[in-house]
Amino acid sequence: MSRSPADILAAAVSAAVLVAAPGANAQDGAAERPTIRDLDRAPGILSSGPLNAITDVAGVKVGQVTLRSGDSVRTGVTAIVPHGGSLFRDKVPAGLSVANGFGKLAGATQIMELGEIETPIVLTNTLSVARGIDGVLDWTLKQPGHEDIRSVNAVVGETNDGGLNDIRARVVTAADVVRAIETATPGPVEQGAVGAGTGTIAFGFKGGIGTSSRKLPDSLGGFTVGVLVQSNYGGVLSIDGAPVGVRLGRYYLREEVENERADGSIMIVVATDAPLSDRNLERLANRAFAGLARTGAAFSNGSGDYAIAFSTAEGVRRTPERRAGQAMVADWPNDRMSPLFVAVAEATEEAILNSLLKAQTTTSVIDGKTVTVEALDIEAVKAVLAETASR
């Protein structure tokens, strides 16, 4: 006899009550966990790129170092490299948007002032930002042709993974950061509890690294927008419009749990090949928060919500020649920005959902106490989605 979606949901929720399988700390099973598209849902109306990743934007590379050892080390580094040349010489225009500034984003003021990025973008944990800067400096200063550099604006973002990681141990090293940059590749991006997302938590479930992309049709410019997120925040989880957090009984301001919190942070990195000015890249970054809102984010007092957007287009790259004097620079017009706004909202939403769906249940020992944060129960999610679709 077949069961109704409500029956499946009830059984799945019952089985998911804060129980972790022994040794469920590795990301080895992530390949078996689905993305949102594997569940036959795709937020929005636009098509994705072939990889459905930030690396669908030509030239963009991602590298990750995952640090997972002992009872309490659950952290890492994720590096986004905008192009394969000299980033310091051929800077990329960039824009920054901050929805809530409870965070530590190194290099933010120079992005705001000059509208450009000259290093890889590195993500890690809160107390490792300084190590992130050291690694970016080490890598940048040793590049050929950089022998005369006396100032570098390292861009390093963070979220606080102290709920699952012994963050005070500060195990991330500059060498880990250099390794993440040097091993960055343009292909598929691993998602879930990896890199800077190894110890993160979102909506009370295991969070992590997620990515997605959108490709505009040729009639709208044919450009690609790719997004990568480090999810570590709270609220009332919604998946493609379905009230998953409410149905699973885990959400902010739930009456049964007075101390339910929505604090945390998210880093959103947006890449595009559209020839945008830093002003329009800032506008693009602003719209990434539309995708964040669709997932049910609380944008709480204790959350750091950051979006960085950059363009890889050759026509806007800040080469030494263009910086030496007056130059002709490509500029996509304001009146044709709206499709890009839709693309970044959709890709951000999907990247966040993928960060949750691909993550693995993780156990750690923090302050002498064993802590387990479950991954989203896939069968329970399927049941909620089916229940919503049947209405």
mmCIF file of C-alpha atoms in Angstrom:
data_model
loop_
_atom_site.group_PDB
_atom_site.id
_atom_site.type_symbol
_atom_site.label_atom_id
_atom_site.label_comp_id
_atom_site.label_asym_id
_atom_site.label_seq_id
_atom_site.Cartn_x
_atom_site.Cartn_y
_atom_site.Cartn_z
ATOM 1 C CA MET A 1 0.000 0.000 0.000
ATOM 2 C CA SER A 2 1.428 3.407 -0.985
ATOM 3 C CA ARG A 3 1.911 6.073 1.663
ATOM 4 C CA SER A 4 0.807 9.673 1.411
ATOM 5 C CA PRO A 5 3.413 12.467 1.457
ATOM 6 C CA ALA A 6 2.218 13.367 4.974
ATOM 7 C CA ASP A 7 2.859 9.795 6.195
ATOM 8 C CA ILE A 8 6.328 9.774 4.634
ATOM 9 C CA LEU A 9 7.089 13.125 6.237
ATOM 10 C CA ALA A 10 5.987 11.980 9.692
ATOM 11 C CA ALA A 11 8.153 8.867 9.494
ATOM 12 C CA ALA A 12 11.165 10.768 8.211
ATOM 13 C CA VAL A 13 10.946 13.447 10.891
ATOM 14 C CA SER A 14 10.638 10.779 13.582
ATOM 15 C CA ALA A 15 13.776 9.056 12.299
ATOM 16 C CA ALA A 16 15.717 12.314 12.088
ATOM 17 C CA VAL A 17 15.567 13.379 15.742
ATOM 18 C CA LEU A 18 19.110 14.443 16.612
ATOM 19 C CA VAL A 19 20.763 11.063 16.121
ATOM 20 C CA ALA A 20 24.056 10.758 14.296
ATOM 21 C CA ALA A 21 25.483 7.605 12.823
ATOM 22 C CA PRO A 22 28.862 6.632 14.291
ATOM 23 C CA GLY A 23 31.737 8.249 12.426
ATOM 24 C CA ALA A 24 29.445 10.477 10.371
ATOM 25 C CA ASN A 25 32.012 13.240 10.208
ATOM 26 C CA ALA A 26 33.474 12.708 6.767
ATOM 27 C CA GLN A 27 32.205 14.207 3.532
ATOM 28 C CA ASP A 28 32.808 10.886 1.774
ATOM 29 C CA GLY A 29 29.085 10.276 1.254
ATOM 30 C CA ALA A 30 28.401 13.688 -0.235
ATOM 31 C CA ALA A 31 28.394 12.277 -3.755
ATOM 32 C CA GLU A 32 25.345 10.232 -2.827
ATOM 33 C CA ARG A 33 23.492 13.229 -1.409
ATOM 34 C CA PRO A 34 21.426 15.196 -3.930
ATOM 35 C CA THR A 35 21.462 18.750 -5.133
ATOM 36 C CA ILE A 36 18.114 20.519 -5.393
ATOM 37 C CA ARG A 37 18.005 19.630 -9.106
ATOM 38 C CA ASP A 38 18.389 15.973 -8.235
ATOM 39 C CA LEU A 39 15.085 16.402 -6.397
ATOM 40 C CA ASP A 40 13.512 17.692 -9.625
ATOM 41 C CA ARG A 41 13.323 21.265 -8.373
ATOM 42 C CA ALA A 42 15.189 24.217 -9.880
ATOM 43 C CA PRO A 43 14.560 27.636 -8.328
ATOM 44 C CA GLY A 44 13.606 30.292 -10.844
ATOM 45 C CA ILE A 45 13.120 30.337 -14.593
ATOM 46 C CA LEU A 46 16.600 30.689 -16.108
ATOM 47 C CA SER A 47 18.838 27.842 -17.256
ATOM 48 C CA SER A 48 22.034 26.993 -15.413
ATOM 49 C CA GLY A 49 25.463 26.706 -16.977
ATOM 50 C CA PRO A 50 26.839 23.237 -17.815
ATOM 51 C CA LEU A 51 28.448 22.752 -14.382
ATOM 52 C CA ASN A 52 25.804 24.698 -12.446
ATOM 53 C CA ALA A 53 28.707 26.285 -10.568
ATOM 54 C CA ILE A 54 30.562 29.561 -10.223
ATOM 55 C CA THR A 55 33.202 28.006 -12.499
ATOM 56 C CA ASP A 56 30.748 28.256 -15.400
ATOM 57 C CA VAL A 57 32.078 31.812 -15.642
ATOM 58 C CA ALA A 58 35.096 31.321 -17.899
ATOM 59 C CA GLY A 59 38.436 31.658 -16.133
ATOM 60 C CA VAL A 60 37.114 31.379 -12.578
ATOM 61 C CA LYS A 61 38.749 28.688 -10.451
ATOM 62 C CA VAL A 62 37.932 27.297 -7.002
ATOM 63 C CA GLY A 63 40.264 25.510 -4.587
ATOM 64 C CA GLN A 64 39.440 24.016 -1.206
ATOM 65 C CA VAL A 65 41.393 22.679 1.754
ATOM 66 C CA THR A 66 39.392 20.705 4.309
ATOM 67 C CA LEU A 67 40.780 20.316 7.827
ATOM 68 C CA ARG A 68 39.052 17.531 9.696
ATOM 69 C CA SER A 69 40.967 15.744 12.453
ATOM 70 C CA GLY A 70 40.594 14.436 15.996
ATOM 71 C CA ASP A 71 37.455 15.124 17.970
ATOM 72 C CA SER A 72 37.144 18.831 17.324
ATOM 73 C CA VAL A 73 38.871 20.142 14.173
ATOM 74 C CA ARG A 74 36.184 20.806 11.551
ATOM 75 C CA THR A 75 37.238 23.775 9.431
ATOM 76 C CA GLY A 76 39.028 24.770 6.228
ATOM 77 C CA VAL A 77 39.648 27.211 3.404
ATOM 78 C CA THR A 78 37.874 27.948 0.134
ATOM 79 C CA ALA A 79 39.612 30.126 -2.461
ATOM 80 C CA ILE A 80 37.972 31.745 -5.501
ATOM 81 C CA VAL A 81 40.428 32.864 -8.194
ATOM 82 C CA PRO A 82 38.860 35.325 -10.695
ATOM 83 C CA HIS A 83 41.258 34.604 -13.575
ATOM 84 C CA GLY A 84 44.494 32.801 -14.353
ATOM 85 C CA GLY A 85 46.718 35.805 -14.990
ATOM 86 C CA SER A 86 48.297 38.267 -12.595
ATOM 87 C CA LEU A 87 45.392 39.422 -10.449
ATOM 88 C CA PHE A 88 47.489 42.199 -8.992
ATOM 89 C CA ARG A 89 48.428 43.585 -12.408
ATOM 90 C CA ASP A 90 45.119 42.859 -14.151
ATOM 91 C CA LYS A 91 42.647 43.722 -11.422
ATOM 92 C CA VAL A 92 38.944 42.911 -11.782
ATOM 93 C CA PRO A 93 36.186 45.441 -11.103
ATOM 94 C CA ALA A 94 34.119 44.512 -8.083
ATOM 95 C CA GLY A 95 31.239 45.618 -5.902
ATOM 96 C CA LEU A 96 30.410 44.863 -2.273
ATOM 97 C CA SER A 97 27.053 44.757 -0.510
ATOM 98 C CA VAL A 98 26.473 44.300 3.234
ATOM 99 C CA ALA A 99 23.007 43.404 4.526
ATOM 100 C CA ASN A 100 24.152 43.095 8.150
ATOM 101 C CA GLY A 101 27.721 43.911 9.067
ATOM 102 C CA PHE A 102 28.359 41.614 12.033
ATOM 103 C CA GLY A 103 31.414 40.046 10.410
ATOM 104 C CA LYS A 104 35.056 40.366 9.515
ATOM 105 C CA LEU A 105 35.700 40.944 5.819
ATOM 106 C CA ALA A 106 39.305 41.941 5.230
ATOM 107 C CA GLY A 107 39.826 44.211 2.243
ATOM 108 C CA ALA A 108 36.258 45.521 2.254
ATOM 109 C CA THR A 109 37.035 49.239 2.432
ATOM 110 C CA GLN A 110 39.363 49.176 -0.565
ATOM 111 C CA ILE A 111 36.733 47.353 -2.620
ATOM 112 C CA MET A 112 34.259 50.085 -1.663
ATOM 113 C CA GLU A 113 36.730 52.879 -2.373
ATOM 114 C CA LEU A 114 38.365 51.656 -5.603
ATOM 115 C CA GLY A 115 35.805 49.163 -6.895
ATOM 116 C CA GLU A 116 38.337 46.454 -7.691
ATOM 117 C CA ILE A 117 39.905 43.199 -6.475
ATOM 118 C CA GLU A 118 43.587 42.326 -6.898
ATOM 119 C CA THR A 119 43.853 38.951 -5.118
ATOM 120 C CA PRO A 120 41.998 35.664 -4.873
ATOM 121 C CA ILE A 121 38.965 35.789 -2.564
ATOM 122 C CA VAL A 122 39.531 33.520 0.426
ATOM 123 C CA LEU A 123 36.864 32.192 2.799
ATOM 124 C CA THR A 124 37.646 30.605 6.181
ATOM 125 C CA ASN A 125 36.548 30.798 9.824
ATOM 126 C CA THR A 126 36.307 33.933 11.957
ATOM 127 C CA LEU A 127 39.514 33.524 13.947
ATOM 128 C CA SER A 128 41.522 32.533 10.875
ATOM 129 C CA VAL A 129 41.046 35.730 8.862
ATOM 130 C CA ALA A 130 44.553 36.871 9.818
ATOM 131 C CA ARG A 131 45.986 33.560 8.591
ATOM 132 C CA GLY A 132 43.949 34.015 5.419
ATOM 133 C CA ILE A 133 45.563 37.392 4.843
ATOM 134 C CA ASP A 134 49.019 35.910 5.466
ATOM 135 C CA GLY A 135 48.373 33.178 2.915
ATOM 136 C CA VAL A 136 47.094 35.574 0.275
ATOM 137 C CA LEU A 137 50.139 37.813 0.829
ATOM 138 C CA ASP A 138 52.539 34.878 0.682
ATOM 139 C CA TRP A 139 51.032 33.691 -2.594
ATOM 140 C CA THR A 140 50.774 37.141 -4.182
ATOM 141 C CA LEU A 141 54.262 38.348 -3.292
ATOM 142 C CA LYS A 142 55.960 35.253 -4.718
ATOM 143 C CA GLN A 143 54.272 35.485 -8.130
ATOM 144 C CA PRO A 144 56.622 36.319 -11.035
ATOM 145 C CA GLY A 145 56.660 40.027 -11.811
ATOM 146 C CA HIS A 146 55.517 41.000 -8.311
ATOM 147 C CA GLU A 147 58.983 41.711 -6.937
ATOM 148 C CA ASP A 148 58.283 45.434 -6.589
ATOM 149 C CA ILE A 149 54.936 45.159 -4.755
ATOM 150 C CA ARG A 150 54.744 47.077 -1.461
ATOM 151 C CA SER A 151 50.999 46.945 -0.783
ATOM 152 C CA VAL A 152 48.385 44.233 -1.350
ATOM 153 C CA ASN A 153 44.668 44.313 -0.533
ATOM 154 C CA ALA A 154 43.946 40.718 0.505
ATOM 155 C CA VAL A 155 40.231 39.869 0.397
ATOM 156 C CA VAL A 156 39.358 37.364 3.132
ATOM 157 C CA GLY A 157 35.840 36.612 4.372
ATOM 158 C CA GLU A 158 34.596 34.395 7.165
ATOM 159 C CA THR A 159 31.788 32.782 9.064
ATOM 160 C CA ASN A 160 32.026 31.462 12.613
ATOM 161 C CA ASP A 161 32.236 27.657 12.685
ATOM 162 C CA GLY A 162 32.791 27.495 16.463
ATOM 163 C CA GLY A 163 29.675 25.375 16.962
ATOM 164 C CA LEU A 164 31.433 22.356 15.422
ATOM 165 C CA ASN A 165 35.073 23.405 15.291
ATOM 166 C CA ASP A 166 37.600 24.205 18.005
ATOM 167 C CA ILE A 167 37.902 27.665 16.565
ATOM 168 C CA ARG A 168 40.241 28.912 19.303
ATOM 169 C CA ALA A 169 42.847 26.359 18.223
ATOM 170 C CA ARG A 170 43.322 28.366 15.018
ATOM 171 C CA VAL A 171 44.545 25.382 13.052
ATOM 172 C CA VAL A 172 44.288 27.071 9.650
ATOM 173 C CA THR A 173 47.737 28.121 8.445
ATOM 174 C CA ALA A 174 48.981 30.433 5.729
ATOM 175 C CA ALA A 175 50.241 27.326 3.934
ATOM 176 C CA ASP A 176 46.680 25.943 3.875
ATOM 177 C CA VAL A 177 45.520 29.146 2.208
ATOM 178 C CA VAL A 178 48.310 28.997 -0.380
ATOM 179 C CA ARG A 179 47.420 25.355 -1.079
ATOM 180 C CA ALA A 180 43.765 26.248 -1.641
ATOM 181 C CA ILE A 181 44.771 28.934 -4.139
ATOM 182 C CA GLU A 182 47.368 26.819 -5.936
ATOM 183 C CA THR A 183 45.067 23.803 -6.287
ATOM 184 C CA ALA A 184 42.142 25.851 -7.596
ATOM 185 C CA THR A 185 40.613 24.409 -10.767
ATOM 186 C CA PRO A 186 38.016 25.567 -13.317
ATOM 187 C CA GLY A 187 35.942 22.366 -13.169
ATOM 188 C CA PRO A 188 33.212 21.031 -10.890
ATOM 189 C CA VAL A 189 33.104 22.446 -7.354
ATOM 190 C CA GLU A 190 32.738 20.116 -4.374
ATOM 191 C CA GLN A 191 29.820 21.144 -2.184
ATOM 192 C CA GLY A 192 28.655 20.565 1.373
ATOM 193 C CA ALA A 193 30.870 20.130 4.443
ATOM 194 C CA VAL A 194 34.131 20.961 2.686
ATOM 195 C CA GLY A 195 36.641 23.798 2.720
ATOM 196 C CA ALA A 196 35.388 26.836 4.580
ATOM 197 C CA GLY A 197 32.057 25.073 5.045
ATOM 198 C CA THR A 198 33.421 22.055 6.930
ATOM 199 C CA GLY A 199 32.102 23.211 10.314
ATOM 200 C CA THR A 200 29.277 25.595 9.430
ATOM 201 C CA ILE A 201 25.624 25.332 10.492
ATOM 202 C CA ALA A 202 22.571 26.765 8.726
ATOM 203 C CA PHE A 203 18.961 26.781 9.961
ATOM 204 C CA GLY A 204 20.033 24.320 12.677
ATOM 205 C CA PHE A 205 21.168 21.800 10.052
ATOM 206 C CA LYS A 206 24.637 21.167 8.651
ATOM 207 C CA GLY A 207 25.546 23.980 6.283
ATOM 208 C CA GLY A 208 28.563 24.356 4.037
ATOM 209 C CA ILE A 209 29.771 25.378 0.601
ATOM 210 C CA GLY A 210 27.258 25.562 -2.233
ATOM 211 C CA THR A 211 27.322 26.842 -5.791
ATOM 212 C CA SER A 212 25.082 27.457 -8.796
ATOM 213 C CA SER A 213 24.962 29.460 -12.017
ATOM 214 C CA ARG A 214 22.567 31.014 -14.503
ATOM 215 C CA LYS A 215 23.035 31.571 -18.245
ATOM 216 C CA LEU A 216 21.116 34.369 -19.923
ATOM 217 C CA PRO A 217 19.765 33.756 -23.432
ATOM 218 C CA ASP A 218 21.612 35.491 -26.261
ATOM 219 C CA SER A 219 18.786 37.995 -26.651
ATOM 220 C CA LEU A 220 19.542 39.244 -23.112
ATOM 221 C CA GLY A 221 23.313 39.330 -23.555
ATOM 222 C CA GLY A 222 24.207 35.650 -23.237
ATOM 223 C CA PHE A 223 26.140 36.276 -20.034
ATOM 224 C CA THR A 224 26.746 33.844 -17.176
ATOM 225 C CA VAL A 225 26.326 34.599 -13.481
ATOM 226 C CA GLY A 226 27.896 32.172 -11.016
ATOM 227 C CA VAL A 227 27.543 32.135 -7.235
ATOM 228 C CA LEU A 228 29.404 30.382 -4.415
ATOM 229 C CA VAL A 229 28.233 30.587 -0.797
ATOM 230 C CA GLN A 230 29.516 29.693 2.654
ATOM 231 C CA SER A 231 26.257 29.165 4.589
ATOM 232 C CA ASN A 232 26.223 29.560 8.374
ATOM 233 C CA TYR A 233 23.054 31.453 9.328
ATOM 234 C CA GLY A 234 19.531 30.931 10.607
ATOM 235 C CA GLY A 235 15.853 31.638 10.074
ATOM 236 C CA VAL A 236 12.923 29.581 8.819
ATOM 237 C CA LEU A 237 14.151 27.293 6.052
ATOM 238 C CA SER A 238 12.231 27.409 2.797
ATOM 239 C CA ILE A 239 13.201 25.184 -0.150
ATOM 240 C CA ASP A 240 11.880 26.395 -3.493
ATOM 241 C CA GLY A 241 8.902 27.877 -1.644
ATOM 242 C CA ALA A 242 8.206 24.803 0.517
ATOM 243 C CA PRO A 243 8.140 25.413 4.331
ATOM 244 C CA VAL A 244 10.716 22.754 5.178
ATOM 245 C CA GLY A 245 11.889 24.312 8.443
ATOM 246 C CA VAL A 246 8.376 24.563 9.807
ATOM 247 C CA ARG A 247 7.438 21.042 8.713
ATOM 248 C CA LEU A 248 10.586 19.611 10.323
ATOM 249 C CA GLY A 249 9.973 21.592 13.509
ATOM 250 C CA ARG A 250 13.299 23.394 13.490
ATOM 251 C CA TYR A 251 13.179 27.119 12.913
ATOM 252 C CA TYR A 252 13.810 30.528 14.459
ATOM 253 C CA LEU A 253 11.247 31.806 17.010
ATOM 254 C CA ARG A 254 9.681 28.368 17.404
ATOM 255 C CA GLU A 255 7.505 28.599 20.512
ATOM 256 C CA GLU A 256 8.695 25.269 21.892
ATOM 257 C CA VAL A 257 12.326 26.428 22.003
ATOM 258 C CA GLU A 258 12.759 29.833 23.617
ATOM 259 C CA ASN A 259 16.498 30.027 22.935
ATOM 260 C CA GLU A 260 16.333 29.105 19.247
ATOM 261 C CA ARG A 261 18.844 31.379 17.529
ATOM 262 C CA ALA A 262 19.262 32.668 14.009
ATOM 263 C CA ASP A 263 22.698 34.214 14.428
ATOM 264 C CA GLY A 264 25.528 33.272 12.100
ATOM 265 C CA SER A 265 26.721 34.579 8.781
ATOM 266 C CA ILE A 266 26.891 34.002 5.065
ATOM 267 C CA MET A 267 29.493 34.890 2.482
ATOM 268 C CA ILE A 268 28.179 35.164 -1.081
ATOM 269 C CA VAL A 269 30.681 35.422 -3.946
ATOM 270 C CA VAL A 270 29.263 36.373 -7.352
ATOM 271 C CA ALA A 271 31.161 36.098 -10.639
ATOM 272 C CA THR A 272 29.985 37.187 -14.075
ATOM 273 C CA ASP A 273 31.411 37.624 -17.553
ATOM 274 C CA ALA A 274 29.104 40.590 -18.205
ATOM 275 C CA PRO A 275 31.101 43.805 -18.761
ATOM 276 C CA LEU A 276 29.905 45.630 -15.656
ATOM 277 C CA SER A 277 31.235 48.703 -13.900
ATOM 278 C CA ASP A 278 31.986 48.459 -10.182
ATOM 279 C CA ARG A 279 28.798 50.465 -9.599
ATOM 280 C CA ASN A 280 26.647 47.913 -11.391
ATOM 281 C CA LEU A 281 28.552 45.084 -9.707
ATOM 282 C CA GLU A 282 27.533 46.573 -6.386
ATOM 283 C CA ARG A 283 23.944 46.610 -7.634
ATOM 284 C CA LEU A 284 24.338 42.954 -8.656
ATOM 285 C CA ALA A 285 25.675 42.089 -5.188
ATOM 286 C CA ASN A 286 22.674 43.832 -3.639
ATOM 287 C CA ARG A 287 20.301 41.525 -5.531
ATOM 288 C CA ALA A 288 22.038 38.393 -4.242
ATOM 289 C CA PHE A 289 20.218 39.036 -0.972
ATOM 290 C CA ALA A 290 16.909 38.455 -2.738
ATOM 291 C CA GLY A 291 18.015 34.834 -3.156
ATOM 292 C CA LEU A 292 19.118 34.702 0.482
ATOM 293 C CA ALA A 293 15.722 35.990 1.604
ATOM 294 C CA ARG A 294 13.907 33.319 -0.404
ATOM 295 C CA THR A 295 15.587 30.616 1.683
ATOM 296 C CA GLY A 296 14.039 32.066 4.854
ATOM 297 C CA ALA A 297 17.019 33.983 6.277
ATOM 298 C CA ALA A 298 16.296 36.013 9.403
ATOM 299 C CA PHE A 299 19.034 38.611 8.696
ATOM 300 C CA SER A 300 19.509 38.620 12.460
ATOM 301 C CA ASN A 301 21.349 41.098 14.663
ATOM 302 C CA GLY A 302 24.222 38.644 15.068
ATOM 303 C CA SER A 303 24.564 37.729 11.401
ATOM 304 C CA GLY A 304 27.185 38.902 8.943
ATOM 305 C CA ASP A 305 25.587 38.939 5.504
ATOM 306 C CA TYR A 306 28.071 39.842 2.750
ATOM 307 C CA ALA A 307 28.006 39.658 -1.041
ATOM 308 C CA ILE A 308 30.994 40.366 -3.296
ATOM 309 C CA ALA A 309 30.513 40.534 -7.073
ATOM 310 C CA PHE A 310 33.226 40.767 -9.710
ATOM 311 C CA SER A 311 33.437 40.752 -13.510
ATOM 312 C CA THR A 312 35.908 38.705 -15.540
ATOM 313 C CA ALA A 313 35.152 40.478 -18.825
ATOM 314 C CA GLU A 314 38.322 41.530 -20.648
ATOM 315 C CA GLY A 315 36.700 44.809 -21.634
ATOM 316 C CA VAL A 316 36.475 46.012 -18.022
ATOM 317 C CA ARG A 317 39.623 44.458 -16.568
ATOM 318 C CA ARG A 318 41.865 47.053 -14.929
ATOM 319 C CA THR A 319 45.116 46.399 -16.736
ATOM 320 C CA PRO A 320 48.279 48.457 -16.157
ATOM 321 C CA GLU A 321 47.699 50.210 -19.485
ATOM 322 C CA ARG A 322 44.145 51.223 -18.589
ATOM 323 C CA ARG A 323 45.247 52.392 -15.163
ATOM 324 C CA ALA A 324 48.038 54.514 -16.627
ATOM 325 C CA GLY A 325 45.749 57.083 -18.181
ATOM 326 C CA GLN A 326 42.422 57.718 -19.876
ATOM 327 C CA ALA A 327 41.014 54.511 -21.316
ATOM 328 C CA MET A 328 37.995 53.208 -23.193
ATOM 329 C CA VAL A 329 36.153 50.661 -21.030
ATOM 330 C CA ALA A 330 33.108 48.534 -21.907
ATOM 331 C CA ASP A 331 29.982 49.276 -19.885
ATOM 332 C CA TRP A 332 26.781 47.221 -19.951
ATOM 333 C CA PRO A 333 23.886 49.716 -19.682
ATOM 334 C CA ASN A 334 21.632 50.181 -16.661
ATOM 335 C CA ASP A 335 18.518 49.501 -18.698
ATOM 336 C CA ARG A 336 19.722 45.948 -19.450
ATOM 337 C CA MET A 337 20.711 44.984 -15.901
ATOM 338 C CA SER A 338 17.408 43.480 -14.760
ATOM 339 C CA PRO A 339 17.952 39.998 -16.283
ATOM 340 C CA LEU A 340 21.288 39.824 -14.446
ATOM 341 C CA PHE A 341 19.474 40.740 -11.222
ATOM 342 C CA VAL A 342 17.090 37.825 -11.736
ATOM 343 C CA ALA A 343 20.016 35.520 -12.499
ATOM 344 C CA VAL A 344 21.957 36.352 -9.335
ATOM 345 C CA ALA A 345 18.899 35.956 -7.102
ATOM 346 C CA GLU A 346 18.120 32.535 -8.573
ATOM 347 C CA ALA A 347 21.723 31.312 -8.440
ATOM 348 C CA THR A 348 22.168 32.489 -4.845
ATOM 349 C CA GLU A 349 19.036 30.697 -3.704
ATOM 350 C CA GLU A 350 20.076 27.466 -5.394
ATOM 351 C CA ALA A 351 23.672 27.662 -4.141
ATOM 352 C CA ILE A 352 22.432 27.945 -0.564
ATOM 353 C CA LEU A 353 20.069 24.995 -0.960
ATOM 354 C CA ASN A 354 22.884 22.916 -2.440
ATOM 355 C CA SER A 355 25.148 23.793 0.501
ATOM 356 C CA LEU A 356 22.582 22.252 2.843
ATOM 357 C CA LEU A 357 21.522 19.276 0.763
ATOM 358 C CA LYS A 358 25.087 18.147 -0.016
ATOM 359 C CA ALA A 359 26.374 18.491 3.567
ATOM 360 C CA GLN A 360 26.922 15.486 5.843
ATOM 361 C CA THR A 361 25.896 15.013 9.471
ATOM 362 C CA THR A 362 28.864 16.104 11.598
ATOM 363 C CA THR A 363 29.849 15.317 15.193
ATOM 364 C CA SER A 364 32.455 17.179 17.214
ATOM 365 C CA VAL A 365 33.531 17.739 20.809
ATOM 366 C CA ILE A 366 33.298 21.386 21.837
ATOM 367 C CA ASP A 367 34.168 22.509 25.383
ATOM 368 C CA GLY A 368 34.108 18.904 26.505
ATOM 369 C CA LYS A 369 30.623 18.229 25.150
ATOM 370 C CA THR A 370 29.747 16.053 22.175
ATOM 371 C CA VAL A 371 27.836 18.055 19.588
ATOM 372 C CA THR A 372 26.043 16.588 16.594
ATOM 373 C CA VAL A 373 24.567 18.673 13.805
ATOM 374 C CA GLU A 374 22.452 16.667 11.401
ATOM 375 C CA ALA A 375 22.344 17.052 7.694
ATOM 376 C CA LEU A 376 18.941 17.718 6.209
ATOM 377 C CA ASP A 377 16.943 14.496 6.071
ATOM 378 C CA ILE A 378 16.494 13.954 2.352
ATOM 379 C CA GLU A 379 13.387 11.790 2.625
ATOM 380 C CA ALA A 380 11.750 14.366 4.863
ATOM 381 C CA VAL A 381 12.594 17.109 2.393
ATOM 382 C CA LYS A 382 11.188 15.061 -0.488
ATOM 383 C CA ALA A 383 7.974 14.581 1.459
ATOM 384 C CA VAL A 384 7.560 18.294 2.127
ATOM 385 C CA LEU A 385 8.246 19.105 -1.515
ATOM 386 C CA ALA A 386 5.718 16.494 -2.651
ATOM 387 C CA GLU A 387 3.148 17.762 -0.176
ATOM 388 C CA THR A 388 3.598 21.303 -1.440
ATOM 389 C CA ALA A 389 3.472 20.262 -5.101
ATOM 390 C CA SER A 390 0.236 18.336 -4.598
ATOM 391 C CA ARG A 391 -1.696 21.374 -3.379
#
